[in-house]
CSV table of C-alpha atoms and ligand atoms in Angstrom, one decimal:
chain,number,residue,atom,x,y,z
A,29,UNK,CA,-28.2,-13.2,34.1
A,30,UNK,CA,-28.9,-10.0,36.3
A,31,UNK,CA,-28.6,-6.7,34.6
A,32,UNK,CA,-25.2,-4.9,36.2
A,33,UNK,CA,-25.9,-1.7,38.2
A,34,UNK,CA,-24.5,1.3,37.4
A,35,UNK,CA,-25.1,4.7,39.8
A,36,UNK,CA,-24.3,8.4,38.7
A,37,UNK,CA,-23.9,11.0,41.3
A,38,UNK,CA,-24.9,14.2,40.3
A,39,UNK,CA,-27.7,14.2,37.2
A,40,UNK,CA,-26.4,17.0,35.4
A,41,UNK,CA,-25.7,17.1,31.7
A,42,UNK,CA,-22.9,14.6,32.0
A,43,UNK,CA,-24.6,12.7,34.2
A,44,UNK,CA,-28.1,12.1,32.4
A,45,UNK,CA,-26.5,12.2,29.1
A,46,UNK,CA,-24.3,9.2,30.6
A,47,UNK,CA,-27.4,7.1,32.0
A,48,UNK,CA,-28.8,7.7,28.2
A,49,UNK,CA,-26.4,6.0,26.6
A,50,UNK,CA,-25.8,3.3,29.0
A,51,UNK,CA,-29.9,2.6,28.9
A,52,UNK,CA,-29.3,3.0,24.8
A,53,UNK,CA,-26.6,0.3,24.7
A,54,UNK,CA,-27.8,-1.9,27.5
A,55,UNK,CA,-25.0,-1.9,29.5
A,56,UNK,CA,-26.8,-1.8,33.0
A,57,UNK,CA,-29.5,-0.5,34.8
A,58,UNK,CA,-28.9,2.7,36.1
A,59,UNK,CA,-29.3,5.0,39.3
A,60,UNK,CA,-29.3,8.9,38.6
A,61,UNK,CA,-28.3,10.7,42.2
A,62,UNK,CA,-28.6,14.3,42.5
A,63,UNK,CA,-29.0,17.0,45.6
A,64,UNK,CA,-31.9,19.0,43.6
A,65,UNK,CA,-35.5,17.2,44.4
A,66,UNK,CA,-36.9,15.5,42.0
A,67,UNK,CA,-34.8,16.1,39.3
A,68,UNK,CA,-32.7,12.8,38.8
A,69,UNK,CA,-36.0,11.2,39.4
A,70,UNK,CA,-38.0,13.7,36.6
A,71,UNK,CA,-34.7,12.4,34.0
A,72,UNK,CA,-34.6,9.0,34.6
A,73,UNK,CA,-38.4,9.0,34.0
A,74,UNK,CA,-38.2,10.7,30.7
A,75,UNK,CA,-35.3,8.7,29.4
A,76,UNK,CA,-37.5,4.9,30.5
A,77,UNK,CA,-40.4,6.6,28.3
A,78,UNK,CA,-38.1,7.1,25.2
A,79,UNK,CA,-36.9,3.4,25.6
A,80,UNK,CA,-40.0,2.0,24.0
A,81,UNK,CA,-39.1,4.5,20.9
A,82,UNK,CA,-35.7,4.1,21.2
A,83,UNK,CA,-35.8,0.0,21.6
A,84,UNK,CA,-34.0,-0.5,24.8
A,85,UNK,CA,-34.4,-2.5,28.1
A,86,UNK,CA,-32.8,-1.0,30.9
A,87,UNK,CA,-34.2,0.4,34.1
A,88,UNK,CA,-33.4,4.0,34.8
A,89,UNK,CA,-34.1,5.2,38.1
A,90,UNK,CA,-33.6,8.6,39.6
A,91,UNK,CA,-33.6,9.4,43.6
A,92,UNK,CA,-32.5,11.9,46.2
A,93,UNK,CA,-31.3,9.0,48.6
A,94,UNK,CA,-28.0,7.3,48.5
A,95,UNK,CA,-29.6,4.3,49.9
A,96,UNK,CA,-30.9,3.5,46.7
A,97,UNK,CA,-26.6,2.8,45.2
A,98,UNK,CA,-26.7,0.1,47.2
A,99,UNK,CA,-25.4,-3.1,45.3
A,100,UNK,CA,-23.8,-0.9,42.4
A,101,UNK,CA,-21.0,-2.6,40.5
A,102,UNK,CA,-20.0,0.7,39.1
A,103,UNK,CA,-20.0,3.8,40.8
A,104,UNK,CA,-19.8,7.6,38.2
A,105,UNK,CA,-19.0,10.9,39.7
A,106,UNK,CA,-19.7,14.1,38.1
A,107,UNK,CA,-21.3,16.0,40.8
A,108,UNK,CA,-19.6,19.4,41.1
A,109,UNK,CA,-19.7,22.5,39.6
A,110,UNK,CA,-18.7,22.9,35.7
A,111,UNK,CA,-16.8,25.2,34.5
A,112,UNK,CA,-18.2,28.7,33.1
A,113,UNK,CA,-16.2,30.9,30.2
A,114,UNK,CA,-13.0,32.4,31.3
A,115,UNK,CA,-12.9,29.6,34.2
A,116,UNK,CA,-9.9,26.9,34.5
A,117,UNK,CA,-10.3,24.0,35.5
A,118,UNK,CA,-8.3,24.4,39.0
A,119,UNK,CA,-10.5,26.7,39.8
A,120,UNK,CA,-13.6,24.8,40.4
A,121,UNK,CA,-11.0,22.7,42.9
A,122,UNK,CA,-12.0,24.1,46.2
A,123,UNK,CA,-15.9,23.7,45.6
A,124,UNK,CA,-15.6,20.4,43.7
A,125,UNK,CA,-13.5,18.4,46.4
A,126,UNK,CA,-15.9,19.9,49.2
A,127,UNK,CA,-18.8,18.2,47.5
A,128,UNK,CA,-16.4,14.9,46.1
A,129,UNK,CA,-15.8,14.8,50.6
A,130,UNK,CA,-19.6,14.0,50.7
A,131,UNK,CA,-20.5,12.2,48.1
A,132,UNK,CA,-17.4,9.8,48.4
A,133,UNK,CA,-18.3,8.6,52.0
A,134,UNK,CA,-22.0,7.5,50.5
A,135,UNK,CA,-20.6,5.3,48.0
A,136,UNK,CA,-18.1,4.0,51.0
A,137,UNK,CA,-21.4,3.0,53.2
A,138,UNK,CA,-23.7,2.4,50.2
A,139,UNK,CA,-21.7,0.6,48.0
A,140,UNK,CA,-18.0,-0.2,49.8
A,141,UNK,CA,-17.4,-3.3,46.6
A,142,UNK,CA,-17.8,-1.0,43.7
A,143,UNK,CA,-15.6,0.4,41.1
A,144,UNK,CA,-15.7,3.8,40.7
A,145,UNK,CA,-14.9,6.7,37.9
A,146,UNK,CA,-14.6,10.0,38.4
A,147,UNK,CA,-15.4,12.6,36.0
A,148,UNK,CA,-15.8,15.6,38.0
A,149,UNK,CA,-13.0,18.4,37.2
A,150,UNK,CA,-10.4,19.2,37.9
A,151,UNK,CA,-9.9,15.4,36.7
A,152,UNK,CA,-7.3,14.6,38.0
A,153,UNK,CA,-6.9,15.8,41.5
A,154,UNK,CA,-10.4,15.1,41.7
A,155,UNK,CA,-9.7,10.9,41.3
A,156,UNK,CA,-6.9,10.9,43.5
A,157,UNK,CA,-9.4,12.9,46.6
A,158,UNK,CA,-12.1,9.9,45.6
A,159,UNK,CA,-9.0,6.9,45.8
A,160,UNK,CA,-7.9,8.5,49.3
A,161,UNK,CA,-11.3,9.5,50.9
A,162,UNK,CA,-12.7,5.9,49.8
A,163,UNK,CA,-9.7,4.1,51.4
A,164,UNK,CA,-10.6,1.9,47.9
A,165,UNK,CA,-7.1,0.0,46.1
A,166,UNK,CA,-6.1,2.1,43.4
A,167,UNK,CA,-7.9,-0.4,40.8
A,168,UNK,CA,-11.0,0.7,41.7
A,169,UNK,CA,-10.7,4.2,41.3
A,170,UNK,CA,-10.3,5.4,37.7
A,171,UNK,CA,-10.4,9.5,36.7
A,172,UNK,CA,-12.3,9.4,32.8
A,173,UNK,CA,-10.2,11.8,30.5
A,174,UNK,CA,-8.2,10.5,28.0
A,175,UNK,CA,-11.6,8.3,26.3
A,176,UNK,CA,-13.0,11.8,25.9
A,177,UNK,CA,-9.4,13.6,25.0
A,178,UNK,CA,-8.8,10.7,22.2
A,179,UNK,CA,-12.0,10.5,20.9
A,180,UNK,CA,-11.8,14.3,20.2
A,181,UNK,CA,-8.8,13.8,19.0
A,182,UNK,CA,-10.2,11.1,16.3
A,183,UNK,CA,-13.0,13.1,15.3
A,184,UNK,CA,-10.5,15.8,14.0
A,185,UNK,CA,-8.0,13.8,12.6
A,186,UNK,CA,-11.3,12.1,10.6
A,187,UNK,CA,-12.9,15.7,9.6
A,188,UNK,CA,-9.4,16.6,8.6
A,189,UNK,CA,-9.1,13.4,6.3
A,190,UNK,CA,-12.4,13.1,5.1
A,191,UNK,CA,-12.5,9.5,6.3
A,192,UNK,CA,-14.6,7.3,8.6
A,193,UNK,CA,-14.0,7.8,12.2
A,194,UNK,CA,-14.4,4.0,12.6
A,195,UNK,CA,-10.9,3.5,10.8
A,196,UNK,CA,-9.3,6.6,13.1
A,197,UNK,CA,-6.9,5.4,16.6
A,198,UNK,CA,-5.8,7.9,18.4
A,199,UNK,CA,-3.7,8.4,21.8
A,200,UNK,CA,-3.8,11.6,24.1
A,201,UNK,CA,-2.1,11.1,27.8
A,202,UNK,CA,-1.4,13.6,30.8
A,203,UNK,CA,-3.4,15.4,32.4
A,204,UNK,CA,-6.6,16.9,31.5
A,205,UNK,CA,-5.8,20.0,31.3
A,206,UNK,CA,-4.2,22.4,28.4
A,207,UNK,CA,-0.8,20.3,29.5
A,208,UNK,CA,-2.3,17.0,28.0
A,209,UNK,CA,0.2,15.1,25.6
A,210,UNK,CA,-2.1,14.0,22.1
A,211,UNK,CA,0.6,11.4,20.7
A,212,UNK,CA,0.5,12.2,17.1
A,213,UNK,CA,2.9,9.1,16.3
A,214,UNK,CA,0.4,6.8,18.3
A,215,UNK,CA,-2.5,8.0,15.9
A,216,UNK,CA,-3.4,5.7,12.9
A,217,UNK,CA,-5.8,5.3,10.4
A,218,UNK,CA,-6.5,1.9,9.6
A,219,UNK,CA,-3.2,1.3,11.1
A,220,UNK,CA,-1.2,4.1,8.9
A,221,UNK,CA,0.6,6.3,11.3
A,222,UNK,CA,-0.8,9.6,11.0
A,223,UNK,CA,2.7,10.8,10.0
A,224,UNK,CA,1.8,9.9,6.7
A,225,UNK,CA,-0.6,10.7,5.7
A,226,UNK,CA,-0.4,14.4,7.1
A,227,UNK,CA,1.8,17.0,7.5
A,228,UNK,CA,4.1,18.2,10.4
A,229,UNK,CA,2.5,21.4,10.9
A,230,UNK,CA,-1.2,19.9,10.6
A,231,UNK,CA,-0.4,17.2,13.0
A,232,UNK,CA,0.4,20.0,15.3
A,233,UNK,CA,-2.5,21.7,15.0
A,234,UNK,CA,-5.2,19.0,15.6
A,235,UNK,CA,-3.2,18.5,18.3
A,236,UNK,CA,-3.1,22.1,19.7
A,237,UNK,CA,-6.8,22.3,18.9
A,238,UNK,CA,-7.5,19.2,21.1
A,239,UNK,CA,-5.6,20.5,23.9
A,240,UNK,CA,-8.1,23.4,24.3
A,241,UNK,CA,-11.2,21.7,22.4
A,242,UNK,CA,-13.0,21.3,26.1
A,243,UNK,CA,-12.4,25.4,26.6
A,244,UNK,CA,-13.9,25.4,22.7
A,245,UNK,CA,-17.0,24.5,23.9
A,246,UNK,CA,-17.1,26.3,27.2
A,247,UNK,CA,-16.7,29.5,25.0
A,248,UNK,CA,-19.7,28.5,22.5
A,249,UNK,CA,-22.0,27.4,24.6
A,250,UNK,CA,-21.3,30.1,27.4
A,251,UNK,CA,-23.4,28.3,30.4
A,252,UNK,CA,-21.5,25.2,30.6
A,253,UNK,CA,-19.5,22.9,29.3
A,254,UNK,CA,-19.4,19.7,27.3
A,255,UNK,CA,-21.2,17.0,27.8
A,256,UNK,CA,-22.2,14.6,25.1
A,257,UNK,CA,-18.8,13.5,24.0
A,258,UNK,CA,-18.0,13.1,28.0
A,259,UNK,CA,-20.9,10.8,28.6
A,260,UNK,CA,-20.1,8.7,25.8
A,261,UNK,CA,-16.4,8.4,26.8
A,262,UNK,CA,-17.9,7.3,30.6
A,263,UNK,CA,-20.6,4.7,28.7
A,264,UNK,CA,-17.1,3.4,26.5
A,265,UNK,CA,-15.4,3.0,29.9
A,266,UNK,CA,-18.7,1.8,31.9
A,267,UNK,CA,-19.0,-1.2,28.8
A,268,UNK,CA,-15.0,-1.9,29.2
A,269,UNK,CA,-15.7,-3.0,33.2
A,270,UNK,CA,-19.0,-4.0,33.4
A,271,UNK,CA,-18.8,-6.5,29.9
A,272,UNK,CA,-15.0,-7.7,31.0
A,273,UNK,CA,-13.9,-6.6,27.9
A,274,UNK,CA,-10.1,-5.7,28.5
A,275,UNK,CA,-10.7,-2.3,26.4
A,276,UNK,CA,-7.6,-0.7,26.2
A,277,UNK,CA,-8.8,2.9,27.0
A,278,UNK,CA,-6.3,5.7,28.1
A,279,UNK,CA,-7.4,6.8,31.8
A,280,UNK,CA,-6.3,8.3,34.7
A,281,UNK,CA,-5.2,5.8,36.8
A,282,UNK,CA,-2.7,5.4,39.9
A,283,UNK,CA,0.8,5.2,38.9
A,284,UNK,CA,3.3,4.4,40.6
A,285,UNK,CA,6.7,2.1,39.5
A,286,UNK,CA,5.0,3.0,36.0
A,287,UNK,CA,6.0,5.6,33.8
A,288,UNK,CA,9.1,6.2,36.2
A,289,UNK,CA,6.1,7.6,38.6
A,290,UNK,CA,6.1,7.3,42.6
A,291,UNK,CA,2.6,7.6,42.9
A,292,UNK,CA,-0.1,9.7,41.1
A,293,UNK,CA,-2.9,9.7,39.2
A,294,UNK,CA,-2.5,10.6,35.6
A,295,UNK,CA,-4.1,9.5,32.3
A,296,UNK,CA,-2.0,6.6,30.3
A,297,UNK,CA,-3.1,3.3,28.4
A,298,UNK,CA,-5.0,1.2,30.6
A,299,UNK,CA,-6.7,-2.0,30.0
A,300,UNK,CA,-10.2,-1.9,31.7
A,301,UNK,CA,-12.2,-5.3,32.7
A,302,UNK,CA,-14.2,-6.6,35.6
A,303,UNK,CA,-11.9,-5.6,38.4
A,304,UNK,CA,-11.8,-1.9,36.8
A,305,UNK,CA,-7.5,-1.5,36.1
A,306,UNK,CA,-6.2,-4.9,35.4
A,307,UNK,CA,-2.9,-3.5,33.3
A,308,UNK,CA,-1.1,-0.1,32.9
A,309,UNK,CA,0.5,-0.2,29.4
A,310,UNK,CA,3.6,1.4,29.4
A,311,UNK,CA,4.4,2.6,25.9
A,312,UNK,CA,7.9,4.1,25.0
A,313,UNK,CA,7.7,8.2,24.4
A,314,UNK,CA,10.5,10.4,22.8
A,315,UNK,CA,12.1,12.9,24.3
A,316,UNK,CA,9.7,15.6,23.7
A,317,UNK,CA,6.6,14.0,24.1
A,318,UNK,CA,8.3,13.0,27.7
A,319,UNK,CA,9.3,16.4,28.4
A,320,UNK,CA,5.5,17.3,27.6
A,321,UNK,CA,4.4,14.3,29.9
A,322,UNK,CA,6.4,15.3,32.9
A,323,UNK,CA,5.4,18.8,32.1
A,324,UNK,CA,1.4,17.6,32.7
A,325,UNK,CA,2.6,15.3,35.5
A,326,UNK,CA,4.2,18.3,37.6
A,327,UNK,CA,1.1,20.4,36.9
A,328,UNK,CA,-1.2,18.2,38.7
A,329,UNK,CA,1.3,17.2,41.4
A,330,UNK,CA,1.5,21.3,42.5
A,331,UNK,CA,-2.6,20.9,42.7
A,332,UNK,CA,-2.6,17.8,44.5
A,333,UNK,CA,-0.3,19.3,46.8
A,334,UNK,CA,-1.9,22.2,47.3
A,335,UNK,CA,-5.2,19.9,48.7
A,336,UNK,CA,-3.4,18.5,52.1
A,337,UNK,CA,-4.8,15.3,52.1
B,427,LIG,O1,-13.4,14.9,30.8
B,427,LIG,C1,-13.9,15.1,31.9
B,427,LIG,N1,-13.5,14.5,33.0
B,427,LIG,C2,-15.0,16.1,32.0
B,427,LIG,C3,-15.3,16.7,33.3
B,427,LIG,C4,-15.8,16.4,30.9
B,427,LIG,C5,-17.0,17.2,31.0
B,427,LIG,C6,-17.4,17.7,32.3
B,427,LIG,N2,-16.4,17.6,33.3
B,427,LIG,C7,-16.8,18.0,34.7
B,427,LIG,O2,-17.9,17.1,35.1
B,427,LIG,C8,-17.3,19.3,34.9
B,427,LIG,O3,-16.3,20.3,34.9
B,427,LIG,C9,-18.0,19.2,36.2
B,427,LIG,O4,-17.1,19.3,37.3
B,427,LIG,C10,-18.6,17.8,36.1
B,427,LIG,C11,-20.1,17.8,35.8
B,427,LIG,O5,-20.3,18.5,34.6
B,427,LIG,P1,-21.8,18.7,34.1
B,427,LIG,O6,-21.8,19.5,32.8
B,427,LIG,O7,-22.6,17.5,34.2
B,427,LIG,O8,-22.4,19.7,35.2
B,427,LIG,P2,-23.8,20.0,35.7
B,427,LIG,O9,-24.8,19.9,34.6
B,427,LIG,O10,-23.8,21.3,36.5
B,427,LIG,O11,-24.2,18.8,36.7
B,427,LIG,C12,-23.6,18.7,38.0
B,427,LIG,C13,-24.6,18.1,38.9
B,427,LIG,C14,-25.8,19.0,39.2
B,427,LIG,O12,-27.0,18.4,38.8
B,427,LIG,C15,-25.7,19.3,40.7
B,427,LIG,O13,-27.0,19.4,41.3
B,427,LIG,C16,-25.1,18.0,41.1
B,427,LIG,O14,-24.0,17.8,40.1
B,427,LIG,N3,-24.5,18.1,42.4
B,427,LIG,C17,-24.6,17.0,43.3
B,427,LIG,N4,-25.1,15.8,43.2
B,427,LIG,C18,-25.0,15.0,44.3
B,427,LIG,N5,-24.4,15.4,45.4
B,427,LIG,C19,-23.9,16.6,45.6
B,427,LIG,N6,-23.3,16.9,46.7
B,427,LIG,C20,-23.9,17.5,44.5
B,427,LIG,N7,-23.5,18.7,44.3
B,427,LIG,C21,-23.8,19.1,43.0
């Protein structure tokens, strides 16, 4: 069977850390895209030479010319600008959907069948300027946050415990943004509800610290932001689609008739297979942790207002 094809426009951190673990896992072969000569095709050199080390077979190519997408199944998008300390993330929204304008009409003429995600900030207006400049059914078009938010999310609630991460669910929906909504009820381990096995006040502050655990790392590292976590949550969605394996994976994805929602993009359960959102999985929220939802909704409705598309 023919290796899928996976193609990542913009080679940045996110983006080569991304075509790393996808070559690692042996997802697909993948195309690194970038605007800086050379680069994507200098990366995607140095991560085939570590697959002999490493033990993988996967062919990672890098190029400045969108011709070379052509035939992708999947489609990434982290080009843009991240942010820098003392940044949000609506700021970068002017810059990010000028270059998003671009870079969605090449995967429209290179590769009009594919599925795409977008991981560029700010998230979630970001994947709803990719679904309408692409023209694409909502399906196709999926924002990665929540993977990322949840899997941080985990990681706490494992340090906090002392316990394997492999044994730690966890659920964060919303927006991705300092509104997101961690779901402290819908975190287990090995199916105990967190609830139990912590207290009221700790719960709350793993979730606090997950809200603002992307501006965490902004303000350590000072010249960027994350980006291992990030590419690992778009290799977990990138495996989902291209292995059909109905991961249920919280995303932004288009909602609308879901969640009581006319139509926007936000992050909730979603199962992921071959034809990229193939079930939104509405799951039943308290009054508070709908408050807090509607809260994140009606922050990125005011910025996807604000783009007039
Ligand atoms: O959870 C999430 N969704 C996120 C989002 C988690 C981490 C990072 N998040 C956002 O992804 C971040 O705020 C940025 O908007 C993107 C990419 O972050 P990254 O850390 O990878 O940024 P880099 O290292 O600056 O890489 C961006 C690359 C860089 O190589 C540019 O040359 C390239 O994008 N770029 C382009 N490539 C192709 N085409 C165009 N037009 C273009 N413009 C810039």
């Amino acid at each position: 069977m023919a290796r899928k094809k996976v193609s990542i426009i913009g080679a940045g951190h996110v983006g080569a850390h991304s075509a790393l673990w996808i070559g690692l896992k042996e997802i697909a072969d993948v195309v690194l895209v970038d605007i800086v000569e050379g680069m994507p095709a200098g990366k995607a050199l140095d991560i085939m030479e570590a697959s002999p080390v490493a033990g993988f077979d996967a062919c990672i190519a890098g190029t400045n010319d969108y011709a070379d997408i052509a035939g992708s199944d999947l489609v990434v998008i982290t080009a843009g600008l991240a942010r820098k300390p003392g940044m949000s993330r609506s700021d970068l929204i002017d810059k990010n959907s000028a270059i998003l304008k671009g870079v969605v009409a090449e995967v429209v003429r290179y590769a009009p069948d594919s599925i795409i995600i977008v991981v560029t900030n700010p998230l979630d207006v970001m994947v709803h300027t990719a679904w309408k400049l692409s023209g694409f059914p909502p399906e196709r078009v999926i924002g990665m946050a929540g993977a990322l938010d949840s899997s941080r999310l985990r990681a706490f609630i494992a340090m906090e415990l002392g316990v394997s991460v492999e044994d730690v669910q966890a659920m964060v929906i919303g927006g991705h943004a300092d509104e997101m909504v961690p779901l402290g009820r819908y975190s287990t381990v090995a199916g105990i509800p967190l609830p139990q096995l912590l207290s009221a006040e700790r719960i709350d502050a793993l979730m606090e610290r997950t809200k603002k655990a992307g501006g965490e790392i902004v303000a350590l590292l000072k010249t960027g932001s994350a980006y291992y976590a990030p590419s690992a949550a778009v290799a977990e969605m990138a495996e989902a689609i291209l292995k059909d394996k109905k991961r249920v994976i919280p995303c932004a994805v288009y909602c609308k008739d879901r969640y009581g929602l006319d139509g926007v993009f936000v992050g909730v359960p979603a199962k992921l297979g071959s034809s990229g959102v193939e079930e939104i999985i509405e799951i039943e929220l308290d009054s508070r942790e709908r408050a807090d939802f509607d809260r994140s909704v009606a922050a990125i409705r005011e910025l996807v207002a604000g783009l007039g598309l």
